[in-house]
Amino acid sequence: MAKTSEDLVYAIASNLGKAVSGEALGQPEYESIDGKIDGVLSRISQIVYIGDRDDIPEELFDTIALIATEMTGPIFSYQKPDMAYVKSLENDLRYLVASDPTFQVEKAVYY
């Protein structure tokens, strides 16, 4: 089942300690976090293409949420994002979207 951008906003807010379970997120916080989602999806577009921000594959959701959390954190504090951590998360995404080897012999096609 795919996740939506609203799920992503609340996952980011939870990671940042801004969301309390069972309570709605404040409008300024929601808009601040939501405004960063397109930038994060654009950043990872070279790794995985997500055409609809309301159709995020569940197997990639947690990693994307962690990347977005790292990029959104500076809005709520003076701390800069840890780019080494972001790069390791991007490598995790590469691993998740890589195809499994088939170990089959490739048939050559001569033209």
mmCIF file of C-alpha atoms in Angstrom:
data_model
loop_
_atom_site.group_PDB
_atom_site.id
_atom_site.type_symbol
_atom_site.label_atom_id
_atom_site.label_comp_id
_atom_site.label_asym_id
_atom_site.label_seq_id
_atom_site.Cartn_x
_atom_site.Cartn_y
_atom_site.Cartn_z
ATOM 1 C CA MET A 1 0.000 0.000 0.000
ATOM 2 C CA ALA A 2 1.379 3.396 -0.947
ATOM 3 C CA LYS A 3 1.833 6.256 1.496
ATOM 4 C CA THR A 4 0.748 9.851 0.951
ATOM 5 C CA SER A 5 2.518 13.162 1.430
ATOM 6 C CA GLU A 6 0.430 13.721 4.558
ATOM 7 C CA ASP A 7 1.805 10.468 5.981
ATOM 8 C CA LEU A 8 5.262 11.742 5.132
ATOM 9 C CA VAL A 9 4.647 15.093 6.846
ATOM 10 C CA TYR A 10 3.550 13.368 10.046
ATOM 11 C CA ALA A 11 6.466 10.903 9.910
ATOM 12 C CA ILE A 12 8.912 13.804 9.564
ATOM 13 C CA ALA A 13 7.215 15.721 12.377
ATOM 14 C CA SER A 14 7.366 12.636 14.562
ATOM 15 C CA ASN A 15 11.074 12.164 13.808
ATOM 16 C CA LEU A 16 11.682 15.811 14.718
ATOM 17 C CA GLY A 17 9.667 15.519 17.926
ATOM 18 C CA LYS A 18 7.053 18.011 16.715
ATOM 19 C CA ALA A 19 4.082 15.643 16.481
ATOM 20 C CA VAL A 20 2.264 14.011 19.354
ATOM 21 C CA SER A 21 0.337 10.833 18.634
ATOM 22 C CA GLY A 22 -3.366 11.505 18.301
ATOM 23 C CA GLU A 23 -3.011 15.264 17.864
ATOM 24 C CA ALA A 24 -3.038 17.312 14.699
ATOM 25 C CA LEU A 25 0.080 19.171 13.684
ATOM 26 C CA GLY A 26 -0.047 22.976 13.842
ATOM 27 C CA GLN A 27 -0.571 24.779 10.546
ATOM 28 C CA PRO A 28 2.831 26.591 10.495
ATOM 29 C CA GLU A 29 4.710 23.361 11.225
ATOM 30 C CA TYR A 30 2.664 21.409 8.684
ATOM 31 C CA GLU A 31 3.271 23.973 5.935
ATOM 32 C CA SER A 32 6.992 24.226 6.738
ATOM 33 C CA ILE A 33 7.462 20.479 6.509
ATOM 34 C CA ASP A 34 5.166 20.078 3.504
ATOM 35 C CA GLY A 35 7.127 22.759 1.665
ATOM 36 C CA LYS A 36 10.304 20.652 1.856
ATOM 37 C CA ILE A 37 8.827 17.448 0.427
ATOM 38 C CA ASP A 38 9.059 18.465 -3.237
ATOM 39 C CA GLY A 39 12.708 19.435 -2.793
ATOM 40 C CA VAL A 40 13.532 16.087 -1.218
ATOM 41 C CA LEU A 41 11.694 14.158 -3.943
ATOM 42 C CA SER A 42 13.569 16.206 -6.531
ATOM 43 C CA ARG A 43 16.869 15.436 -4.795
ATOM 44 C CA ILE A 44 16.281 11.685 -4.891
ATOM 45 C CA SER A 45 14.816 11.680 -8.413
ATOM 46 C CA GLN A 46 18.157 10.476 -9.820
ATOM 47 C CA ILE A 47 17.841 7.404 -7.583
ATOM 48 C CA VAL A 48 14.113 6.696 -7.677
ATOM 49 C CA TYR A 49 11.375 8.530 -9.517
ATOM 50 C CA ILE A 50 8.267 9.293 -7.495
ATOM 51 C CA GLY A 51 5.813 10.854 -9.919
ATOM 52 C CA ASP A 52 3.014 11.462 -7.434
ATOM 53 C CA ARG A 53 3.819 12.683 -3.950
ATOM 54 C CA ASP A 54 0.673 10.919 -2.749
ATOM 55 C CA ASP A 55 1.891 7.567 -4.082
ATOM 56 C CA ILE A 56 5.131 6.855 -2.205
ATOM 57 C CA PRO A 57 6.036 3.143 -2.198
ATOM 58 C CA GLU A 58 5.823 1.727 1.308
ATOM 59 C CA GLU A 59 9.185 -0.054 1.075
ATOM 60 C CA LEU A 60 10.928 3.282 0.398
ATOM 61 C CA PHE A 61 8.839 5.395 2.765
ATOM 62 C CA ASP A 62 10.959 5.157 5.922
ATOM 63 C CA THR A 63 14.209 5.982 4.141
ATOM 64 C CA ILE A 64 12.622 8.917 2.324
ATOM 65 C CA ALA A 65 11.168 10.124 5.632
ATOM 66 C CA LEU A 66 14.622 10.022 7.238
ATOM 67 C CA ILE A 67 16.175 11.969 4.353
ATOM 68 C CA ALA A 68 13.371 14.524 4.541
ATOM 69 C CA THR A 69 13.756 14.759 8.320
ATOM 70 C CA GLU A 70 17.434 15.540 7.951
ATOM 71 C CA MET A 71 16.726 18.200 5.330
ATOM 72 C CA THR A 72 13.807 19.715 7.282
ATOM 73 C CA GLY A 73 15.548 19.842 10.655
ATOM 74 C CA PRO A 74 17.225 23.223 10.081
ATOM 75 C CA ILE A 75 13.795 24.894 9.903
ATOM 76 C CA PHE A 76 13.250 24.114 13.564
ATOM 77 C CA SER A 77 16.828 24.503 14.833
ATOM 78 C CA TYR A 78 20.165 26.045 13.946
ATOM 79 C CA GLN A 79 21.713 22.669 13.198
ATOM 80 C CA LYS A 80 22.736 22.018 9.593
ATOM 81 C CA PRO A 81 21.850 18.708 7.944
ATOM 82 C CA ASP A 82 24.422 15.947 8.287
ATOM 83 C CA MET A 83 25.198 15.405 4.605
ATOM 84 C CA ALA A 84 27.230 12.247 5.284
ATOM 85 C CA TYR A 85 24.128 10.735 6.872
ATOM 86 C CA VAL A 86 21.995 11.886 3.931
ATOM 87 C CA LYS A 87 24.455 10.266 1.500
ATOM 88 C CA SER A 88 24.277 6.979 3.443
ATOM 89 C CA LEU A 89 20.471 7.125 3.306
ATOM 90 C CA GLU A 90 20.642 7.776 -0.436
ATOM 91 C CA ASN A 91 22.854 4.694 -0.756
ATOM 92 C CA ASP A 92 20.179 2.750 1.143
ATOM 93 C CA LEU A 93 17.646 3.929 -1.441
ATOM 94 C CA ARG A 94 19.939 2.747 -4.240
ATOM 95 C CA TYR A 95 20.117 -0.656 -2.575
ATOM 96 C CA LEU A 96 16.345 -0.834 -2.135
ATOM 97 C CA VAL A 97 15.584 -0.054 -5.793
ATOM 98 C CA ALA A 98 18.358 -2.192 -7.293
ATOM 99 C CA SER A 99 17.210 -5.282 -9.099
ATOM 100 C CA ASP A 100 18.247 -8.670 -7.856
ATOM 101 C CA PRO A 101 20.769 -10.593 -9.939
ATOM 102 C CA THR A 102 19.228 -13.399 -12.009
ATOM 103 C CA PHE A 103 22.474 -15.334 -12.531
ATOM 104 C CA GLN A 104 21.226 -16.234 -16.007
ATOM 105 C CA VAL A 105 23.510 -16.279 -19.015
ATOM 106 C CA GLU A 106 22.674 -13.348 -21.277
ATOM 107 C CA LYS A 107 22.006 -14.345 -24.851
ATOM 108 C CA ALA A 108 23.900 -12.191 -27.312
ATOM 109 C CA VAL A 109 21.957 -10.552 -30.102
ATOM 110 C CA TYR A 110 24.041 -9.696 -33.154
ATOM 111 C CA TYR A 111 22.839 -7.071 -35.603
#
